[in-house]
Coordinates of C-alpha atoms in Angstrom, one line a residue:
M1 CA 0.0 0.0 0.0
K2 CA 2.8 2.4 0.9
I3 CA 4.6 1.7 -2.4
I4 CA 1.3 2.6 -4.3
L5 CA 1.0 5.8 -2.3
K6 CA 4.6 6.9 -2.9
E7 CA 4.4 6.3 -6.6
Y8 CA 1.1 8.2 -6.7
L9 CA 2.6 11.2 -4.8
A10 CA 5.7 11.3 -7.0
S11 CA 3.4 11.5 -10.1
L12 CA 1.5 14.6 -8.8
R13 CA 2.0 18.0 -10.2
E14 CA 2.5 20.9 -7.7
R15 CA -0.1 23.2 -9.0
G16 CA -3.6 21.8 -8.6
D17 CA -2.8 18.3 -7.4
L18 CA -0.4 18.2 -4.4
D19 CA -1.1 21.7 -3.1
K20 CA -4.8 22.0 -3.7
S21 CA -6.1 18.4 -3.6
V22 CA -4.0 16.1 -1.4
L23 CA -2.1 18.2 1.1
P24 CA -5.0 20.3 2.5
N25 CA -7.0 17.1 3.2
L26 CA -4.0 15.5 4.8
L27 CA -3.1 18.4 7.0
S28 CA -6.7 18.8 8.3
E29 CA -6.8 15.1 9.2
I30 CA -3.5 15.1 11.1
G31 CA -4.6 17.9 13.4
L32 CA -3.7 21.2 11.6
R33 CA -5.9 24.0 10.6
V34 CA -5.2 25.1 7.0
L35 CA -5.1 28.9 6.9
N36 CA -4.7 29.3 3.1
T37 CA -4.3 27.4 -0.1
P38 CA -2.6 28.7 -3.3
M39 CA -4.6 30.8 -5.8
I40 CA -3.7 31.3 -9.4
G41 CA -2.4 34.8 -10.2
T42 CA -1.7 35.9 -6.7
R43 CA 1.7 36.4 -5.0
Q44 CA 2.5 33.6 -2.5
N45 CA 5.7 35.0 -1.1
G46 CA 7.2 31.5 -1.2
V47 CA 4.4 29.9 0.9
D48 CA 2.0 27.6 -1.0
I49 CA 0.1 26.5 2.1
A50 CA 0.1 27.9 5.7
A51 CA -1.4 25.8 8.6
V52 CA -1.4 26.1 12.3
G53 CA -1.8 23.5 15.1
K54 CA -0.2 20.3 16.6
I55 CA 0.4 17.2 14.5
K56 CA -1.3 14.3 16.3
G57 CA 1.3 12.0 18.0
E58 CA 4.3 14.3 17.1
D59 CA 4.0 17.9 18.4
K60 CA 3.7 18.9 22.0
Q61 CA 2.9 22.5 21.2
R62 CA 1.3 24.5 18.4
Y63 CA 3.4 25.5 15.4
L64 CA 2.8 27.7 12.4
Y65 CA 3.6 25.5 9.4
L66 CA 4.7 27.1 6.1
F67 CA 4.9 24.8 3.1
C68 CA 6.9 25.3 0.0
I69 CA 5.6 22.7 -2.4
K70 CA 7.4 21.2 -5.4
A71 CA 6.4 18.4 -7.8
G72 CA 8.3 15.1 -8.1
N73 CA 12.0 14.9 -7.1
I74 CA 14.2 17.9 -6.3
S75 CA 17.7 17.7 -7.8
R76 CA 20.7 20.1 -7.6
S77 CA 19.6 21.8 -10.9
D78 CA 16.3 22.7 -9.1
W79 CA 18.0 24.3 -6.1
S80 CA 18.6 27.8 -7.4
T81 CA 17.2 28.0 -11.0
G82 CA 14.4 26.7 -13.2
I83 CA 10.7 26.3 -12.8
Q84 CA 11.1 24.3 -9.6
A85 CA 13.8 26.6 -8.0
V86 CA 13.8 26.0 -4.3
R87 CA 16.2 28.5 -2.7
P88 CA 14.5 31.7 -4.1
E89 CA 11.2 30.7 -2.6
L90 CA 12.9 29.8 0.8
D91 CA 14.6 33.2 0.7
E92 CA 11.3 34.9 0.0
I93 CA 9.6 33.1 2.9
R94 CA 12.4 34.4 5.2
D95 CA 12.7 37.9 3.8
V96 CA 9.1 38.7 3.0
Y97 CA 6.5 36.3 4.4
L98 CA 7.9 36.2 8.0
R99 CA 8.1 40.0 8.1
S100 CA 4.7 41.0 6.7
N101 CA 2.3 38.1 6.1
I102 CA 1.9 36.5 9.6
A103 CA -1.3 37.4 11.4
R104 CA -0.9 38.9 14.8
E105 CA -2.6 36.0 16.5
Y106 CA 0.1 33.6 15.3
A107 CA 3.1 36.0 15.7
D108 CA 4.3 34.4 18.9
L109 CA 4.1 30.8 17.6
P110 CA 7.3 28.9 16.7
I111 CA 7.6 28.4 12.9
K112 CA 8.3 25.3 10.9
I113 CA 9.2 25.9 7.2
C114 CA 8.6 22.7 5.3
L115 CA 10.0 21.8 1.9
C116 CA 7.4 19.5 0.6
C117 CA 7.6 17.3 -2.6
G118 CA 5.9 14.2 -3.8
G119 CA 9.2 12.5 -4.7
E120 CA 12.4 13.0 -2.8
L121 CA 15.3 15.4 -2.2
E122 CA 18.0 13.9 -4.4
E123 CA 21.5 13.3 -3.1
T124 CA 22.9 16.0 -5.3
A125 CA 20.7 18.6 -3.5
L126 CA 21.0 17.3 0.1
M127 CA 24.2 19.3 0.8
N128 CA 22.5 22.5 -0.4
W129 CA 19.5 21.8 1.8
A130 CA 21.7 20.9 4.8
G131 CA 23.8 24.0 4.5
Y132 CA 20.8 26.3 4.0
T133 CA 18.9 24.9 7.0
D134 CA 22.0 25.0 9.3
R135 CA 22.6 28.6 8.4
Y136 CA 19.1 29.9 8.9
T137 CA 17.7 27.8 11.7
T138 CA 17.0 29.8 14.8
E139 CA 15.2 29.3 18.2
K140 CA 11.9 30.3 16.6
V141 CA 12.3 29.1 13.0
S142 CA 13.2 25.6 12.0
Y143 CA 13.2 23.6 8.8
E144 CA 11.8 20.2 7.8
E145 CA 11.8 18.1 4.7
W146 CA 8.4 16.5 3.8
N147 CA 9.2 14.1 1.0
G148 CA 7.0 11.4 -0.6
D149 CA 8.0 8.9 2.1
R150 CA 6.9 11.3 4.9
L151 CA 3.7 12.1 3.1
A152 CA 2.9 8.4 2.5
D153 CA 3.6 7.7 6.2
L154 CA 1.2 10.4 7.3
M155 CA -1.5 9.2 4.9
M156 CA -1.1 5.6 6.1
R157 CA -1.3 6.8 9.7
S158 CA -4.2 9.2 9.5
L159 CA -6.2 8.7 6.3
L160 CA -5.6 5.2 5.2
A161 CA -4.5 3.5 8.3
R162 CA -5.3 -0.2 8.6
E163 CA -7.6 0.4 11.6
L164 CA -9.4 3.1 9.7
L165 CA -9.5 1.8 6.1
D166 CA -11.1 -1.6 6.4
E167 CA -10.0 -4.6 4.4
D168 CA -12.8 -4.5 1.8
P169 CA -12.2 -0.9 0.7
R170 CA -8.4 -1.3 0.9
R171 CA -8.6 -4.4 -1.4
N172 CA -11.0 -2.8 -3.9
F173 CA -8.9 0.3 -4.0
Q174 CA -5.8 -1.7 -4.8
K175 CA -7.7 -3.6 -7.5
A176 CA -8.9 -0.3 -9.0
V177 CA -5.3 0.9 -9.2
A178 CA -4.2 -2.4 -10.7
M179 CA -6.9 -2.3 -13.4
V180 CA -6.6 1.3 -14.6
N181 CA -5.9 0.0 -18.1
E182 CA -9.4 -1.6 -18.1
P183 CA -12.0 1.2 -17.8
N184 CA -14.9 -1.1 -16.9
A185 CA -13.1 -3.1 -14.3
C186 CA -11.5 0.0 -12.8
Y187 CA -14.9 1.6 -12.6
E188 CA -16.5 -1.4 -10.8
Y189 CA -13.7 -1.6 -8.3
A190 CA -13.8 2.2 -7.7
R191 CA -17.5 1.9 -7.2
A192 CA -17.0 -0.9 -4.7
F193 CA -14.4 1.0 -2.6
L194 CA -16.6 4.2 -2.6
G195 CA -19.6 2.1 -1.5
N196 CA -17.5 0.5 1.2
L197 CA -16.1 3.8 2.5
L198 CA -19.3 5.9 2.3
S199 CA -21.7 3.3 3.7
E200 CA -24.6 4.3 5.9
E201 CA -23.1 3.0 9.1
H202 CA -20.6 5.8 9.4
C203 CA -22.9 8.5 10.7
T204 CA -20.9 10.8 13.1
D205 CA -19.7 14.1 11.7
K206 CA -16.1 13.3 12.3
D207 CA -16.3 9.9 10.8
Q208 CA -18.3 11.2 7.8
L209 CA -15.6 13.8 7.0
L210 CA -12.8 11.3 7.4
R211 CA -14.5 8.9 5.0
L212 CA -15.0 11.6 2.4
R213 CA -11.4 12.6 2.6
Q214 CA -10.3 9.0 2.3
S215 CA -12.6 8.5 -0.7
F216 CA -11.1 11.6 -2.4
I217 CA -7.5 10.6 -1.8
C218 CA -8.2 7.0 -3.0
L219 CA -10.1 8.3 -6.1
H220 CA -7.4 10.9 -6.8
A221 CA -4.8 8.1 -6.7
V222 CA -6.7 5.9 -9.1
I223 CA -7.0 8.9 -11.5
A224 CA -3.4 9.7 -11.2
W225 CA -2.4 6.2 -12.1
A226 CA -4.9 6.1 -15.0
I227 CA -3.3 9.3 -16.4
E228 CA 0.1 7.6 -16.0
A229 CA -1.3 4.7 -18.0
E230 CA -2.8 7.1 -20.6
N231 CA -6.3 5.7 -20.1
L232 CA -8.5 8.8 -19.9
E233 CA -11.7 6.8 -20.2
S234 CA -11.0 5.5 -16.6
T235 CA -10.3 9.0 -15.3
Y236 CA -13.6 10.4 -16.7
K237 CA -15.8 7.6 -15.5
V238 CA -14.5 7.3 -11.9
S239 CA -14.3 11.1 -11.4
E240 CA -18.0 11.4 -12.3
L241 CA -18.8 8.5 -10.1
G242 CA -17.0 10.0 -7.1
M243 CA -18.9 13.3 -7.5
L244 CA -22.2 11.5 -7.2
F245 CA -21.2 9.3 -4.3
C246 CA -19.8 12.4 -2.5
W247 CA -23.1 14.2 -2.9
N248 CA -25.1 11.2 -1.7
T249 CA -23.1 11.4 1.6
I250 CA -23.2 15.2 2.0
R251 CA -26.9 15.6 1.2
K252 CA -27.9 13.7 4.4
R253 CA -26.5 16.4 6.7
K254 CA -29.1 18.3 8.7
Q255 CA -29.8 21.7 7.4
K256 CA -29.0 24.5 9.9
K257 CA -29.6 28.2 9.8
R258 CA -25.9 29.0 10.1
P259 CA -23.3 26.7 8.4
T260 CA -21.0 25.1 10.9
K261 CA -17.3 24.4 10.4
H262 CA -18.3 20.8 9.7
D263 CA -20.6 22.0 6.9
E264 CA -17.9 24.2 5.4
S265 CA -15.5 21.2 5.5
L266 CA -18.0 19.0 3.7
M267 CA -18.6 21.6 1.0
F268 CA -14.8 22.0 0.6
V269 CA -14.5 18.3 0.0
L270 CA -17.4 18.4 -2.5
D271 CA -15.7 21.3 -4.3
Q272 CA -12.6 19.1 -4.6
F273 CA -14.6 16.3 -6.1
L274 CA -16.2 18.7 -8.6
K275 CA -12.8 20.2 -9.6
L276 CA -11.4 16.7 -10.0
Y277 CA -14.3 15.9 -12.4
L278 CA -13.7 19.2 -14.4
T279 CA -10.0 18.5 -14.6
A280 CA -10.5 14.9 -15.7
S281 CA -13.1 15.9 -18.3
E282 CA -10.9 18.7 -19.6
M283 CA -8.0 16.2 -20.2
Y284 CA -10.4 13.7 -21.8
F285 CA -11.8 16.2 -24.3
Q286 CA -8.4 17.7 -25.1
K287 CA -7.4 14.2 -26.4
T288 CA -10.7 13.6 -28.2
A289 CA -13.4 16.1 -29.1
Y290 CA -11.5 19.4 -28.7
T291 CA -8.6 18.2 -30.9
H292 CA -10.4 16.0 -33.5
G293 CA -14.0 17.2 -33.5
R294 CA -13.7 19.3 -36.7
T295 CA -12.2 16.6 -38.8
P296 CA -14.9 14.6 -40.7
H297 CA -15.3 11.1 -39.3
A298 CA -12.1 11.3 -37.3
L299 CA -13.8 10.4 -34.0
S300 CA -15.9 7.7 -35.6
V301 CA -12.9 6.1 -37.1
A302 CA -11.1 6.3 -33.7
V303 CA -13.6 3.9 -32.2
R304 CA -11.8 1.2 -34.2
S305 CA -14.7 -1.1 -34.8
R306 CA -16.3 -2.5 -38.0
E307 CA -19.6 -2.5 -36.2
S308 CA -21.7 0.6 -36.8
V309 CA -23.4 0.0 -33.4
D310 CA -20.1 0.5 -31.6
V311 CA -19.5 3.8 -33.4
N312 CA -23.1 5.0 -32.7
L313 CA -22.9 4.1 -29.0
A314 CA -19.4 5.7 -28.6
M315 CA -20.4 8.9 -30.4
F316 CA -23.5 9.5 -28.3
E317 CA -21.6 8.8 -25.2
L318 CA -19.0 11.5 -26.2
L319 CA -21.8 13.9 -27.1
G320 CA -23.5 13.5 -23.7
R321 CA -20.3 14.0 -21.9
L322 CA -19.6 17.2 -23.8
A323 CA -23.1 18.5 -23.0
M324 CA -22.6 17.7 -19.4
R325 CA -19.3 19.6 -19.2
G326 CA -20.9 22.6 -20.9
I327 CA -23.8 22.6 -18.4
W328 CA -21.3 22.5 -15.4
T329 CA -19.1 25.3 -16.7
D330 CA -22.1 27.4 -17.5
L331 CA -23.4 27.0 -14.0
F332 CA -20.0 28.0 -12.4
S333 CA -19.4 30.9 -14.8
R334 CA -22.7 32.4 -13.7
G335 CA -22.1 31.8 -10.1
L336 CA -18.6 33.3 -9.8
P337 CA -18.5 36.7 -11.6
E338 CA -18.1 38.8 -8.4
A339 CA -15.9 36.3 -6.4
D340 CA -13.5 35.6 -9.2
P341 CA -14.2 37.5 -12.5
D342 CA -11.2 36.1 -14.4
F343 CA -12.0 32.5 -13.5
S344 CA -15.7 33.2 -14.4
K345 CA -14.6 34.6 -17.8
S346 CA -12.5 31.5 -18.5
L347 CA -15.4 29.2 -17.6
A348 CA -17.7 31.2 -20.0
E349 CA -15.1 30.8 -22.7
S350 CA -14.9 27.1 -21.9
T351 CA -18.7 26.8 -22.3
K352 CA -18.5 28.5 -25.7
H353 CA -15.7 26.3 -26.8
T354 CA -17.7 23.2 -25.7
L355 CA -20.7 24.4 -27.7
D356 CA -18.6 25.0 -30.8
T357 CA -17.1 21.6 -30.4
M358 CA -20.5 19.9 -30.1
V359 CA -21.6 21.6 -33.4
S360 CA -18.4 20.4 -35.1
V361 CA -18.7 16.8 -33.7
I362 CA -22.4 16.6 -34.9
N363 CA -21.5 18.0 -38.4
S364 CA -18.5 15.7 -38.7
N365 CA -20.1 12.5 -37.6
P366 CA -23.4 11.7 -39.4
T367 CA -24.1 8.8 -37.1
L368 CA -25.2 11.3 -34.4
S369 CA -28.4 12.0 -36.5
S370 CA -29.4 8.3 -36.3
P371 CA -29.6 7.2 -32.6
I372 CA -29.8 3.4 -32.3
R373 CA -30.9 3.3 -28.7
D374 CA -34.1 4.9 -27.6
D375 CA -32.4 6.2 -24.4
H376 CA -30.1 8.3 -26.5
M377 CA -32.9 10.8 -25.8
I378 CA -30.9 11.6 -22.7
E379 CA -27.9 12.9 -24.7
I380 CA -30.2 14.8 -27.1
A381 CA -32.1 16.4 -24.2
L382 CA -28.8 17.4 -22.5
V383 CA -27.6 19.1 -25.7
M384 CA -30.8 21.0 -26.1
Y385 CA -30.8 22.0 -22.4
L386 CA -27.3 23.5 -22.8
A387 CA -28.4 25.2 -26.0
Q388 CA -31.3 26.8 -24.1
L389 CA -29.0 27.9 -21.2
T390 CA -26.7 29.6 -23.7
Q391 CA -29.6 30.8 -26.0
S392 CA -28.1 28.9 -29.0
E393 CA -31.0 26.6 -29.9
S394 CA -30.9 27.6 -33.5
R395 CA -27.5 26.0 -33.9
F396 CA -29.0 22.6 -33.0
L397 CA -32.5 22.6 -34.4
P398 CA -31.4 21.4 -37.8
W399 CA -29.7 18.4 -36.2
L400 CA -32.9 17.7 -34.2
K401 CA -34.9 17.9 -37.4
S402 CA -32.6 15.5 -39.1
I403 CA -33.1 13.0 -36.2
S404 CA -36.9 13.3 -36.6
Y405 CA -36.6 12.3 -40.2
R406 CA -33.9 9.6 -40.0
T407 CA -35.4 7.8 -37.1
T408 CA -38.8 7.4 -38.7
F409 CA -37.3 6.7 -42.1
A410 CA -35.3 3.9 -40.5
L411 CA -38.6 2.4 -39.4
I412 CA -39.9 2.4 -42.9
I413 CA -36.8 0.7 -44.4
N414 CA -36.3 -1.6 -41.4
S415 CA -32.7 -0.4 -40.8
Q416 CA -31.3 0.2 -37.3
Y417 CA -34.1 2.3 -36.0
P418 CA -34.1 3.3 -32.3
T419 CA -34.9 0.5 -30.0
C420 CA -35.5 0.1 -26.2
L421 CA -33.3 -3.0 -26.2
R422 CA -30.1 -2.4 -24.3
D423 CA -28.2 -5.7 -24.4
Y424 CA -25.2 -5.4 -26.7
A425 CA -25.9 -8.7 -28.4
D426 CA -29.4 -7.5 -29.1
L427 CA -28.2 -4.3 -30.5
L428 CA -25.7 -6.1 -32.8
A429 CA -28.5 -8.2 -34.2
H430 CA -31.0 -5.4 -34.5
P431 CA -33.3 -5.5 -36.5
E432 CA -33.5 -9.2 -36.5
N433 CA -36.4 -9.2 -39.0
S434 CA -39.3 -7.0 -40.3
D435 CA -42.1 -8.9 -38.5
Q436 CA -44.6 -6.7 -36.7
S437 CA -44.1 -8.9 -33.6
Y438 CA -40.4 -8.0 -33.5
L439 CA -41.2 -4.3 -34.1
D440 CA -43.6 -4.4 -31.1
E441 CA -40.9 -6.0 -28.9
A442 CA -38.0 -3.7 -30.0
C443 CA -40.2 -0.6 -29.7
V444 CA -42.4 -1.6 -26.8
G445 CA -41.9 1.9 -25.3
S446 CA -40.2 5.1 -26.2
I447 CA -38.9 8.2 -24.5
L448 CA -37.2 9.5 -27.7
Y449 CA -40.2 10.0 -30.0
P450 CA -42.2 12.2 -27.6
Y451 CA -39.2 14.4 -26.9
V452 CA -38.4 14.8 -30.6
Y453 CA -42.1 15.5 -31.4
F454 CA -42.3 18.1 -28.6
W455 CA -39.6 20.1 -30.4
M456 CA -41.1 19.7 -33.9
Q457 CA -43.3 22.8 -33.4
Y458 CA -40.1 24.9 -33.3
M459 CA -38.3 23.2 -36.2
A460 CA -40.7 21.6 -38.7
N461 CA -43.6 22.6 -40.9
E462 CA -47.0 20.9 -40.9
K463 CA -46.1 18.5 -43.6
E464 CA -43.0 17.2 -41.8
T465 CA -44.9 16.9 -38.6
T466 CA -47.7 14.9 -40.2
E467 CA -45.2 12.6 -42.0
F468 CA -43.4 12.0 -38.6
T469 CA -46.6 11.0 -36.8
E470 CA -48.0 8.9 -39.7
R471 CA -44.8 6.8 -39.9
L472 CA -44.9 6.1 -36.2
K473 CA -48.6 5.2 -36.4
K474 CA -48.0 2.9 -39.3
K475 CA -44.9 1.0 -38.1
I476 CA -45.1 1.0 -34.3
P477 CA -48.8 1.6 -33.5
N478 CA -48.5 -0.3 -30.2
C479 CA -45.5 1.6 -28.8
T480 CA -46.1 3.2 -25.4
H481 CA -44.8 6.8 -25.6
Q482 CA -43.8 8.0 -22.2
A483 CA -42.0 10.5 -20.0
W484 CA -40.3 10.1 -16.6
F485 CA -40.5 12.1 -13.4
P486 CA -38.7 11.5 -10.1
D487 CA -40.8 10.5 -7.1
E488 CA -40.4 10.8 -3.3
D489 CA -37.9 7.9 -3.2
S490 CA -35.7 9.2 -6.1
D491 CA -33.4 11.4 -3.9
D492 CA -32.5 8.4 -1.7
L493 CA -31.9 6.1 -4.6
I494 CA -30.6 7.9 -7.7
W495 CA -27.1 8.9 -6.5
C496 CA -25.8 5.3 -6.1
G497 CA -27.4 3.9 -9.2
E498 CA -30.8 2.5 -8.2
T499 CA -33.1 2.9 -11.2
Y500 CA -36.4 1.4 -9.9
H501 CA -38.1 4.6 -8.8
G502 CA -39.9 7.5 -10.3
I503 CA -43.2 8.1 -12.1
C504 CA -43.9 7.1 -15.7
V505 CA -46.4 9.3 -17.6
T506 CA -47.6 7.3 -20.6
D507 CA -50.2 9.5 -22.2
V508 CA -47.8 11.5 -24.4
S509 CA -48.3 9.9 -27.8
P510 CA -47.4 12.0 -30.9
H511 CA -50.6 10.6 -32.5
D512 CA -52.8 12.8 -30.3
G513 CA -51.2 16.0 -31.5
H514 CA -48.9 18.6 -30.1
E515 CA -51.5 20.5 -28.0
A516 CA -52.6 17.3 -26.2
L517 CA -48.9 16.4 -25.6
V518 CA -48.1 19.8 -24.0
D519 CA -51.3 19.7 -22.0
T520 CA -50.5 16.3 -20.6
L521 CA -46.9 17.3 -19.8
N522 CA -48.0 20.5 -18.0
K523 CA -50.5 18.6 -15.9
A524 CA -47.8 16.0 -15.0
I525 CA -45.4 18.8 -14.1
E526 CA -48.0 20.3 -11.8
T527 CA -48.8 16.9 -10.2
C528 CA -45.3 15.3 -10.0
T529 CA -43.7 17.8 -7.7
A530 CA -41.1 15.5 -6.1
I531 CA -38.4 16.9 -8.4
S532 CA -38.4 20.1 -6.3
E533 CA -37.4 18.1 -3.3
I534 CA -34.3 16.5 -5.0
S535 CA -31.4 17.6 -2.7
A536 CA -29.1 18.8 -5.5
I537 CA -31.8 20.9 -7.2
K538 CA -32.7 22.5 -3.8
A539 CA -29.0 23.3 -3.4
G540 CA -28.8 24.9 -6.8
L541 CA -26.8 22.1 -8.3
V542 CA -29.1 21.1 -11.2
P543 CA -26.1 19.7 -13.2
L544 CA -25.5 17.2 -10.5
F545 CA -29.0 15.7 -10.9
L546 CA -28.6 15.7 -14.7
T547 CA -25.2 14.0 -14.3
A548 CA -26.9 11.3 -12.3
C549 CA -29.6 10.8 -15.0
R550 CA -27.0 10.5 -17.7
H551 CA -24.6 8.3 -15.6
Y552 CA -27.3 5.8 -14.6
R553 CA -29.4 6.1 -17.9
L554 CA -32.5 7.7 -16.5
P555 CA -34.6 9.9 -18.8
I556 CA -34.3 13.7 -18.5
P557 CA -37.7 14.8 -17.0
P558 CA -39.9 17.2 -19.0
N559 CA -39.1 20.0 -16.5
F560 CA -35.9 20.4 -18.4
W561 CA -37.3 20.1 -21.9
L562 CA -38.1 23.8 -22.4
L563 CA -36.8 26.6 -20.2
E564 CA -38.8 29.7 -19.4
R565 CA -37.2 33.0 -20.1

């Protein structure tokens, strides 16, 4: 276990990984109070993290800890010059930070300046470090080296100790790390150790926070190893999963008029899970859609399969992920303009870039106009939801119109029309024949056709609408057209993957006309009000609920089909 942790720590970057993700959690757990974490674009005066307190089992008095953090190993060439230069930052701590940055309440505390790195201080730099610390150590100021071995020891002792991390989550975590080259296996083991760590039995505030921190550290380690193995599919899937499991734990806290320190700590951990997801998704798209989205068929060919089904499934998966990232960045860009205008602007630009990429991906890969699974309605609805958030519906209506034509035309010619069958073998064989009995089985129900028909009033003329409904009536007259709403049990079940909950509204057939469809949906929205009690929606985190719907293949409720302005 320690070897895994040391390798993981050595692979971390300074900015965004070691200093913002791992070390703050570790310091909090060993008994220190973190005073500040690094911010991009601000002067640090040599100190990446400041903390105060006593380390459990080590310190007999309180210290002010000042951390200078570097990535990987530190060699002699890193001592005075280069990106990782150590001495200039140590000098800046001594000459600037100690003179002007220490708050009055901590001015009388002894100080420990810690050179922290995920790797080790190489032999060639040890003499420089020894000479420097010997020269500048005083009664009040001392120096410590916190290398990967020291950090791994602290993690084993406080976060991942054998008596704290039970055998089951420890074993599943190690298996997830070992299987980072196999996305599905890695995902299942990650799901297993998250389920073990965040089970219902750990209910005290202190225990809850510890388990969340353990989950984050373990998940971060899995993702770091997946990046090392150049398997970004694993990084995306487990980061999204971690975000959902984290919220499932946090949502159970009792609401109080004034947030406590515990509440703030929980939200800090959630923020880290969200940032981990955004970082993993950014890396994933930089290698896929952002780079190759404009090249015709490039992404389809990259699936490397002769089966059109594989290409279709992969491309809709990619499109749904793109839409979800855009929805998240749009939310954050609207929520941060005053707190951090520069970051807010970069997020808004990221949303625009994602929208442009989605348009390019759709135009460059025609398979996206011919969904083979009926539940591809989820991806289509997410794209249109993002389009409405950004007032860019007109860019996607031609695509939606193409879907309305191709899906019904596929029914007429009996060629890979959307089916509610999900088993891969069934999809490969689809359609097995043109018998009406098979059509009735393959299209026993549909969430796709009602959604597409709902939008036809905004994108199609009367002739096209009539043709759409007549084809459905002719080929699949027995199909149950339906929509899904959460119920009172959904908030307790959706975050960990339970799908047997919710309310199915079946009277939404395109055969009855658009006015009847809208009337039925409006009445259902008025009646099925449990969605307003979904914890993430009450907290203003609508994308979290939509992420759960996409991740666990639940339909997007009609509440998100058309936004009021």
